[in-house]
Amino acid sequence: VSCMVKVTHKWGGLTNNMYMGLPGQMTSFVEALYSTVLLLSGTILMIAAYHLFLFITGVKTPSSLYFSLFCFSIFIWYLFSGDFLFFKLFPVFPLSLGIRLEYLSLAAATPLLIMFVDATYPDLMRRSIVRWLSYAGFVFMLVPAVSLV
């Protein structure tokens, strides 16, 4: 019984540990793994939705918006990375697009986190450093975004 998703990538290779066991043991192991991924990604998505709701309805602080977008980018990254849960749920989704979304969401997380910290603690970093790190992060986002075309 095969429970793992077959994934091919031109820079791919063995990325995780190999596990051996009886078919029933492997099935329960993979189900527990996917359950953990669903629980964690669902929690991150709920945090993102909560902070977006705070931004929309509550006090319009940019830190809530930045944290919501940061959590959403981590949610996307978490679904497309590691054990490829998204491809297990949606097997017809193109792998190349999923890998690019993984890279794009991870590249977006860094400037969003920097902007969140700056909005929460405005005197912590110089404005020029925040601007430079944010621009650099968004430039890194261009690499997977351009390759999406």
Short mmCIF file of N, CA and C in Angstrom, two decimals:
data_model
loop_
_atom_site.label_atom_id
_atom_site.label_comp_id
_atom_site.label_asym_id
_atom_site.label_seq_id
_atom_site.Cartn_x
_atom_site.Cartn_y
_atom_site.Cartn_z
N VAL A 1 0.86 -1.18 0.00
CA VAL A 1 0.00 0.00 0.00
C VAL A 1 0.90 1.23 0.00
N SER A 2 0.73 2.07 -1.00
CA SER A 2 1.55 3.27 -1.09
C SER A 2 0.74 4.46 -0.62
N CYS A 3 1.25 5.16 0.37
CA CYS A 3 0.56 6.33 0.92
C CYS A 3 1.30 7.62 0.60
N MET A 4 2.49 7.51 0.07
CA MET A 4 3.27 8.70 -0.21
C MET A 4 2.95 9.22 -1.60
N VAL A 5 3.13 10.51 -1.79
CA VAL A 5 2.88 11.15 -3.07
C VAL A 5 4.17 11.09 -3.87
N LYS A 6 4.06 10.73 -5.14
CA LYS A 6 5.23 10.71 -6.00
C LYS A 6 5.47 12.12 -6.51
N VAL A 7 6.65 12.64 -6.23
CA VAL A 7 6.98 14.00 -6.58
C VAL A 7 8.28 13.99 -7.38
N THR A 8 8.29 14.66 -8.51
CA THR A 8 9.51 14.81 -9.29
C THR A 8 9.85 16.28 -9.41
N HIS A 9 11.13 16.55 -9.32
CA HIS A 9 11.62 17.91 -9.35
C HIS A 9 13.03 17.84 -9.91
N LYS A 10 13.39 18.74 -10.82
CA LYS A 10 14.68 18.61 -11.48
C LYS A 10 15.85 18.81 -10.53
N TRP A 11 15.64 19.47 -9.39
CA TRP A 11 16.68 19.59 -8.38
C TRP A 11 16.37 18.70 -7.18
N GLY A 12 15.47 17.78 -7.40
CA GLY A 12 14.97 16.95 -6.30
C GLY A 12 15.96 15.90 -5.85
N GLY A 13 15.49 15.08 -5.00
CA GLY A 13 16.27 14.02 -4.41
C GLY A 13 15.60 13.64 -3.11
N LEU A 14 16.26 12.82 -2.38
CA LEU A 14 15.72 12.40 -1.10
C LEU A 14 15.81 13.57 -0.13
N THR A 15 14.68 14.05 0.35
CA THR A 15 14.67 15.21 1.24
C THR A 15 14.28 14.87 2.66
N ASN A 16 13.66 13.75 2.87
CA ASN A 16 13.23 13.35 4.21
C ASN A 16 13.81 11.98 4.54
N ASN A 17 13.64 11.59 5.79
CA ASN A 17 14.08 10.27 6.20
C ASN A 17 13.19 9.21 5.57
N MET A 18 13.76 8.02 5.40
CA MET A 18 12.96 6.89 4.92
C MET A 18 12.50 6.09 6.14
N TYR A 19 11.27 5.64 6.08
CA TYR A 19 10.70 4.84 7.15
C TYR A 19 10.27 3.50 6.58
N MET A 20 10.49 2.47 7.36
CA MET A 20 10.10 1.13 6.93
C MET A 20 9.16 0.55 7.96
N GLY A 21 8.22 -0.25 7.48
CA GLY A 21 7.29 -0.90 8.37
C GLY A 21 6.26 -1.68 7.59
N LEU A 22 5.38 -2.28 8.31
CA LEU A 22 4.28 -3.00 7.68
C LEU A 22 3.31 -2.00 7.06
N PRO A 23 2.54 -2.43 6.06
CA PRO A 23 1.62 -1.48 5.41
C PRO A 23 0.68 -0.76 6.38
N GLY A 24 0.14 -1.47 7.35
CA GLY A 24 -0.75 -0.82 8.32
C GLY A 24 -0.03 0.21 9.17
N GLN A 25 1.21 -0.10 9.54
CA GLN A 25 2.00 0.85 10.32
C GLN A 25 2.32 2.10 9.51
N MET A 26 2.68 1.90 8.24
CA MET A 26 3.01 3.04 7.40
C MET A 26 1.80 3.91 7.12
N THR A 27 0.65 3.26 6.92
CA THR A 27 -0.59 4.02 6.68
C THR A 27 -0.94 4.87 7.89
N SER A 28 -0.87 4.31 9.08
CA SER A 28 -1.20 5.08 10.28
C SER A 28 -0.15 6.16 10.53
N PHE A 29 1.11 5.89 10.21
CA PHE A 29 2.16 6.90 10.37
C PHE A 29 1.90 8.09 9.45
N VAL A 30 1.58 7.82 8.19
CA VAL A 30 1.33 8.89 7.22
C VAL A 30 0.06 9.66 7.58
N GLU A 31 -0.97 8.96 8.03
CA GLU A 31 -2.21 9.64 8.44
C GLU A 31 -1.96 10.55 9.64
N ALA A 32 -1.15 10.10 10.60
CA ALA A 32 -0.81 10.95 11.74
C ALA A 32 0.00 12.16 11.30
N LEU A 33 0.90 11.95 10.35
CA LEU A 33 1.70 13.05 9.84
C LEU A 33 0.83 14.08 9.14
N TYR A 34 -0.08 13.62 8.28
CA TYR A 34 -0.97 14.53 7.58
C TYR A 34 -1.94 15.22 8.54
N SER A 35 -2.37 14.52 9.56
CA SER A 35 -3.25 15.14 10.55
C SER A 35 -2.54 16.27 11.28
N THR A 36 -1.27 16.07 11.60
CA THR A 36 -0.50 17.11 12.25
C THR A 36 -0.33 18.32 11.33
N VAL A 37 -0.04 18.07 10.06
CA VAL A 37 0.12 19.17 9.10
C VAL A 37 -1.19 19.93 8.96
N LEU A 38 -2.31 19.22 8.87
CA LEU A 38 -3.61 19.89 8.76
C LEU A 38 -3.93 20.71 10.00
N LEU A 39 -3.62 20.17 11.17
CA LEU A 39 -3.89 20.90 12.42
C LEU A 39 -3.06 22.17 12.49
N LEU A 40 -1.78 22.06 12.22
CA LEU A 40 -0.91 23.23 12.31
C LEU A 40 -1.23 24.27 11.23
N SER A 41 -1.45 23.81 10.01
CA SER A 41 -1.76 24.78 8.95
C SER A 41 -3.13 25.42 9.18
N GLY A 42 -4.09 24.66 9.68
CA GLY A 42 -5.40 25.24 10.01
C GLY A 42 -5.29 26.27 11.11
N THR A 43 -4.46 26.00 12.10
CA THR A 43 -4.26 26.96 13.19
C THR A 43 -3.62 28.24 12.67
N ILE A 44 -2.62 28.10 11.82
CA ILE A 44 -1.96 29.29 11.25
C ILE A 44 -2.95 30.08 10.39
N LEU A 45 -3.79 29.38 9.64
CA LEU A 45 -4.80 30.06 8.82
C LEU A 45 -5.81 30.80 9.70
N MET A 46 -6.20 30.20 10.82
CA MET A 46 -7.14 30.87 11.73
C MET A 46 -6.51 32.11 12.35
N ILE A 47 -5.23 32.05 12.69
CA ILE A 47 -4.54 33.23 13.23
C ILE A 47 -4.50 34.33 12.18
N ALA A 48 -4.21 33.95 10.92
CA ALA A 48 -4.18 34.94 9.83
C ALA A 48 -5.55 35.58 9.65
N ALA A 49 -6.60 34.76 9.66
CA ALA A 49 -7.96 35.29 9.50
C ALA A 49 -8.35 36.19 10.67
N TYR A 50 -7.97 35.82 11.87
CA TYR A 50 -8.30 36.63 13.06
C TYR A 50 -7.64 38.00 12.97
N HIS A 51 -6.37 38.04 12.61
CA HIS A 51 -5.68 39.33 12.55
C HIS A 51 -6.17 40.16 11.36
N LEU A 52 -6.56 39.52 10.29
CA LEU A 52 -7.16 40.26 9.18
C LEU A 52 -8.51 40.84 9.61
N PHE A 53 -9.28 40.06 10.36
CA PHE A 53 -10.55 40.54 10.89
C PHE A 53 -10.33 41.72 11.83
N LEU A 54 -9.29 41.64 12.68
CA LEU A 54 -8.97 42.77 13.56
C LEU A 54 -8.63 44.02 12.75
N PHE A 55 -7.88 43.83 11.67
CA PHE A 55 -7.50 44.98 10.86
C PHE A 55 -8.71 45.59 10.16
N ILE A 56 -9.61 44.75 9.67
CA ILE A 56 -10.76 45.24 8.92
C ILE A 56 -11.78 45.92 9.83
N THR A 57 -12.07 45.29 10.97
CA THR A 57 -13.14 45.81 11.82
C THR A 57 -12.66 46.65 12.98
N GLY A 58 -11.46 46.40 13.46
CA GLY A 58 -10.99 47.08 14.66
C GLY A 58 -10.18 48.30 14.34
N VAL A 59 -9.21 48.52 15.19
CA VAL A 59 -8.29 49.63 15.00
C VAL A 59 -7.41 49.33 13.79
N LYS A 60 -7.29 50.27 12.90
CA LYS A 60 -6.58 50.05 11.64
C LYS A 60 -5.07 50.16 11.82
N THR A 61 -4.51 49.28 12.63
CA THR A 61 -3.06 49.27 12.80
C THR A 61 -2.43 48.40 11.72
N PRO A 62 -1.38 48.88 11.09
CA PRO A 62 -0.75 48.08 10.05
C PRO A 62 -0.12 46.79 10.58
N SER A 63 0.20 46.75 11.87
CA SER A 63 0.82 45.53 12.40
C SER A 63 -0.12 44.34 12.29
N SER A 64 -1.42 44.54 12.46
CA SER A 64 -2.36 43.44 12.30
C SER A 64 -2.39 42.93 10.86
N LEU A 65 -2.36 43.84 9.92
CA LEU A 65 -2.35 43.44 8.51
C LEU A 65 -1.07 42.71 8.15
N TYR A 66 0.08 43.25 8.59
CA TYR A 66 1.35 42.60 8.29
C TYR A 66 1.43 41.21 8.90
N PHE A 67 0.96 41.07 10.15
CA PHE A 67 1.01 39.76 10.80
C PHE A 67 0.06 38.79 10.11
N SER A 68 -1.09 39.27 9.68
CA SER A 68 -2.03 38.42 8.96
C SER A 68 -1.42 37.92 7.65
N LEU A 69 -0.81 38.82 6.90
CA LEU A 69 -0.18 38.42 5.64
C LEU A 69 1.01 37.50 5.87
N PHE A 70 1.77 37.74 6.95
CA PHE A 70 2.87 36.85 7.30
C PHE A 70 2.36 35.45 7.60
N CYS A 71 1.31 35.34 8.42
CA CYS A 71 0.75 34.03 8.75
C CYS A 71 0.19 33.34 7.52
N PHE A 72 -0.43 34.10 6.63
CA PHE A 72 -0.96 33.50 5.42
C PHE A 72 0.16 32.98 4.52
N SER A 73 1.27 33.70 4.44
CA SER A 73 2.39 33.22 3.63
C SER A 73 3.01 31.97 4.24
N ILE A 74 3.07 31.89 5.57
CA ILE A 74 3.57 30.69 6.22
C ILE A 74 2.60 29.53 6.00
N PHE A 75 1.30 29.82 6.00
CA PHE A 75 0.30 28.79 5.72
C PHE A 75 0.50 28.21 4.33
N ILE A 76 0.68 29.05 3.34
CA ILE A 76 0.91 28.59 1.97
C ILE A 76 2.19 27.77 1.89
N TRP A 77 3.25 28.27 2.50
CA TRP A 77 4.52 27.56 2.48
C TRP A 77 4.40 26.19 3.14
N TYR A 78 3.69 26.14 4.25
CA TYR A 78 3.55 24.89 5.00
C TYR A 78 2.77 23.84 4.21
N LEU A 79 1.77 24.27 3.46
CA LEU A 79 1.00 23.32 2.65
C LEU A 79 1.80 22.74 1.50
N PHE A 80 2.67 23.57 0.90
CA PHE A 80 3.39 23.13 -0.29
C PHE A 80 4.75 22.53 0.01
N SER A 81 5.24 22.65 1.22
CA SER A 81 6.58 22.14 1.53
C SER A 81 6.49 20.84 2.32
N GLY A 82 7.64 20.27 2.55
CA GLY A 82 7.72 19.10 3.42
C GLY A 82 7.08 17.86 2.84
N ASP A 83 5.94 17.48 3.36
CA ASP A 83 5.32 16.21 3.00
C ASP A 83 4.32 16.35 1.86
N PHE A 84 4.25 17.50 1.24
CA PHE A 84 3.44 17.70 0.03
C PHE A 84 1.98 17.33 0.24
N LEU A 85 1.42 17.78 1.35
CA LEU A 85 0.02 17.48 1.66
C LEU A 85 -0.91 18.03 0.59
N PHE A 86 -0.63 19.21 0.09
CA PHE A 86 -1.49 19.82 -0.91
C PHE A 86 -1.60 18.93 -2.15
N PHE A 87 -0.49 18.33 -2.54
CA PHE A 87 -0.51 17.47 -3.73
C PHE A 87 -1.21 16.15 -3.46
N LYS A 88 -1.26 15.74 -2.22
CA LYS A 88 -2.02 14.55 -1.86
C LYS A 88 -3.52 14.84 -1.95
N LEU A 89 -3.92 16.04 -1.50
CA LEU A 89 -5.33 16.43 -1.53
C LEU A 89 -5.78 16.77 -2.95
N PHE A 90 -4.91 17.39 -3.72
CA PHE A 90 -5.23 17.82 -5.09
C PHE A 90 -4.16 17.27 -6.04
N PRO A 91 -4.26 16.01 -6.43
CA PRO A 91 -3.18 15.39 -7.23
C PRO A 91 -3.02 15.97 -8.64
N VAL A 92 -4.02 16.65 -9.18
CA VAL A 92 -3.89 17.20 -10.53
C VAL A 92 -3.24 18.58 -10.54
N PHE A 93 -2.98 19.15 -9.38
CA PHE A 93 -2.34 20.47 -9.31
C PHE A 93 -0.92 20.34 -9.85
N PRO A 94 -0.49 21.26 -10.73
CA PRO A 94 0.85 21.16 -11.31
C PRO A 94 1.95 21.31 -10.25
N LEU A 95 2.88 20.39 -10.25
CA LEU A 95 3.96 20.39 -9.27
C LEU A 95 4.84 21.63 -9.41
N SER A 96 5.15 22.02 -10.63
CA SER A 96 6.03 23.19 -10.84
C SER A 96 5.40 24.46 -10.26
N LEU A 97 4.10 24.62 -10.43
CA LEU A 97 3.42 25.78 -9.86
C LEU A 97 3.43 25.72 -8.33
N GLY A 98 3.22 24.54 -7.78
CA GLY A 98 3.24 24.39 -6.33
C GLY A 98 4.59 24.69 -5.72
N ILE A 99 5.65 24.26 -6.38
CA ILE A 99 6.99 24.53 -5.87
C ILE A 99 7.30 26.02 -5.96
N ARG A 100 6.87 26.66 -7.03
CA ARG A 100 7.09 28.11 -7.15
C ARG A 100 6.29 28.88 -6.09
N LEU A 101 5.07 28.41 -5.81
CA LEU A 101 4.28 29.05 -4.74
C LEU A 101 4.95 28.86 -3.38
N GLU A 102 5.55 27.70 -3.18
CA GLU A 102 6.29 27.47 -1.94
C GLU A 102 7.43 28.47 -1.79
N TYR A 103 8.21 28.65 -2.86
CA TYR A 103 9.33 29.59 -2.82
C TYR A 103 8.85 31.03 -2.66
N LEU A 104 7.78 31.36 -3.37
CA LEU A 104 7.25 32.72 -3.32
C LEU A 104 6.73 33.06 -1.93
N SER A 105 6.01 32.14 -1.32
CA SER A 105 5.47 32.41 0.01
C SER A 105 6.56 32.50 1.05
N LEU A 106 7.61 31.71 0.93
CA LEU A 106 8.71 31.79 1.88
C LEU A 106 9.48 33.10 1.70
N ALA A 107 9.65 33.52 0.45
CA ALA A 107 10.33 34.80 0.20
C ALA A 107 9.49 35.97 0.69
N ALA A 108 8.17 35.85 0.67
CA ALA A 108 7.30 36.93 1.13
C ALA A 108 7.28 37.03 2.65
N ALA A 109 7.54 35.93 3.33
CA ALA A 109 7.45 35.92 4.79
C ALA A 109 8.48 36.85 5.44
N THR A 110 9.67 36.92 4.88
CA THR A 110 10.72 37.73 5.50
C THR A 110 10.40 39.22 5.51
N PRO A 111 10.09 39.85 4.38
CA PRO A 111 9.77 41.28 4.46
C PRO A 111 8.50 41.55 5.27
N LEU A 112 7.53 40.64 5.23
CA LEU A 112 6.32 40.85 6.01
C LEU A 112 6.61 40.79 7.51
N LEU A 113 7.49 39.89 7.92
CA LEU A 113 7.86 39.83 9.33
C LEU A 113 8.62 41.07 9.75
N ILE A 114 9.51 41.56 8.90
CA ILE A 114 10.26 42.78 9.21
C ILE A 114 9.31 43.97 9.31
N MET A 115 8.35 44.05 8.40
CA MET A 115 7.39 45.16 8.45
C MET A 115 6.48 45.05 9.69
N PHE A 116 6.13 43.82 10.09
CA PHE A 116 5.34 43.64 11.31
C PHE A 116 6.12 44.10 12.54
N VAL A 117 7.37 43.68 12.65
CA VAL A 117 8.18 44.08 13.82
C VAL A 117 8.36 45.58 13.83
N ASP A 118 8.58 46.18 12.67
CA ASP A 118 8.75 47.63 12.62
C ASP A 118 7.46 48.36 12.99
N ALA A 119 6.31 47.83 12.57
CA ALA A 119 5.05 48.48 12.92
C ALA A 119 4.72 48.31 14.40
N THR A 120 5.15 47.20 14.98
CA THR A 120 4.88 46.97 16.40
C THR A 120 5.85 47.73 17.29
N TYR A 121 7.13 47.72 16.92
CA TYR A 121 8.18 48.41 17.68
C TYR A 121 8.88 49.40 16.75
N PRO A 122 8.33 50.59 16.57
CA PRO A 122 8.87 51.51 15.56
C PRO A 122 10.28 52.03 15.86
N ASP A 123 10.69 52.03 17.11
CA ASP A 123 12.01 52.57 17.45
C ASP A 123 13.08 51.49 17.53
N LEU A 124 12.75 50.27 17.17
CA LEU A 124 13.70 49.17 17.30
C LEU A 124 14.78 49.22 16.23
N MET A 125 14.41 49.53 14.99
CA MET A 125 15.36 49.55 13.88
C MET A 125 15.28 50.89 13.16
N ARG A 126 16.37 51.23 12.52
CA ARG A 126 16.36 52.44 11.70
C ARG A 126 15.44 52.24 10.50
N ARG A 127 14.80 53.30 10.11
CA ARG A 127 13.85 53.24 9.00
C ARG A 127 14.55 52.82 7.71
N SER A 128 15.78 53.26 7.49
CA SER A 128 16.50 52.89 6.26
C SER A 128 16.79 51.39 6.22
N ILE A 129 17.10 50.78 7.36
CA ILE A 129 17.37 49.35 7.40
C ILE A 129 16.08 48.57 7.12
N VAL A 130 14.98 49.01 7.70
CA VAL A 130 13.69 48.35 7.45
C VAL A 130 13.34 48.44 5.97
N ARG A 131 13.51 49.61 5.40
CA ARG A 131 13.19 49.80 3.99
C ARG A 131 14.09 48.94 3.11
N TRP A 132 15.39 48.91 3.41
CA TRP A 132 16.33 48.13 2.61
C TRP A 132 16.02 46.64 2.70
N LEU A 133 15.76 46.12 3.92
CA LEU A 133 15.44 44.70 4.08
C LEU A 133 14.12 44.34 3.41
N SER A 134 13.16 45.23 3.46
CA SER A 134 11.88 44.97 2.81
C SER A 134 12.04 44.93 1.29
N TYR A 135 12.78 45.89 0.75
CA TYR A 135 13.00 45.90 -0.69
C TYR A 135 13.78 44.65 -1.13
N ALA A 136 14.79 44.28 -0.36
CA ALA A 136 15.58 43.09 -0.70
C ALA A 136 14.69 41.84 -0.67
N GLY A 137 13.81 41.75 0.31
CA GLY A 137 12.90 40.61 0.39
C GLY A 137 11.95 40.56 -0.79
N PHE A 138 11.44 41.71 -1.20
CA PHE A 138 10.53 41.73 -2.34
C PHE A 138 11.27 41.45 -3.65
N VAL A 139 12.55 41.80 -3.74
CA VAL A 139 13.34 41.45 -4.91
C VAL A 139 13.51 39.94 -4.97
N PHE A 140 13.74 39.30 -3.83
CA PHE A 140 13.85 37.84 -3.81
C PHE A 140 12.53 37.18 -4.21
N MET A 141 11.43 37.87 -4.00
CA MET A 141 10.14 37.33 -4.43
C MET A 141 10.00 37.34 -5.95
N LEU A 142 10.75 38.18 -6.62
CA LEU A 142 10.66 38.27 -8.08
C LEU A 142 11.14 37.00 -8.77
N VAL A 143 12.10 36.31 -8.17
CA VAL A 143 12.67 35.12 -8.83
C VAL A 143 11.61 34.05 -9.06
N PRO A 144 10.88 33.59 -8.03
CA PRO A 144 9.84 32.60 -8.33
C PRO A 144 8.64 33.21 -9.07
N ALA A 145 8.37 34.50 -8.85
CA ALA A 145 7.23 35.13 -9.51
C ALA A 145 7.47 35.24 -11.02
N VAL A 146 8.68 35.59 -11.41
CA VAL A 146 9.00 35.70 -12.83
C VAL A 146 8.99 34.32 -13.47
N SER A 147 9.42 33.31 -12.74
CA SER A 147 9.44 31.97 -13.32
C SER A 147 8.05 31.35 -13.38
N LEU A 148 7.05 32.02 -12.79
CA LEU A 148 5.67 31.52 -12.91
C LEU A 148 5.12 31.75 -14.29
N VAL A 149 5.67 32.71 -15.02
CA VAL A 149 5.16 33.05 -16.35
C VAL A 149 5.53 32.01 -17.36
#
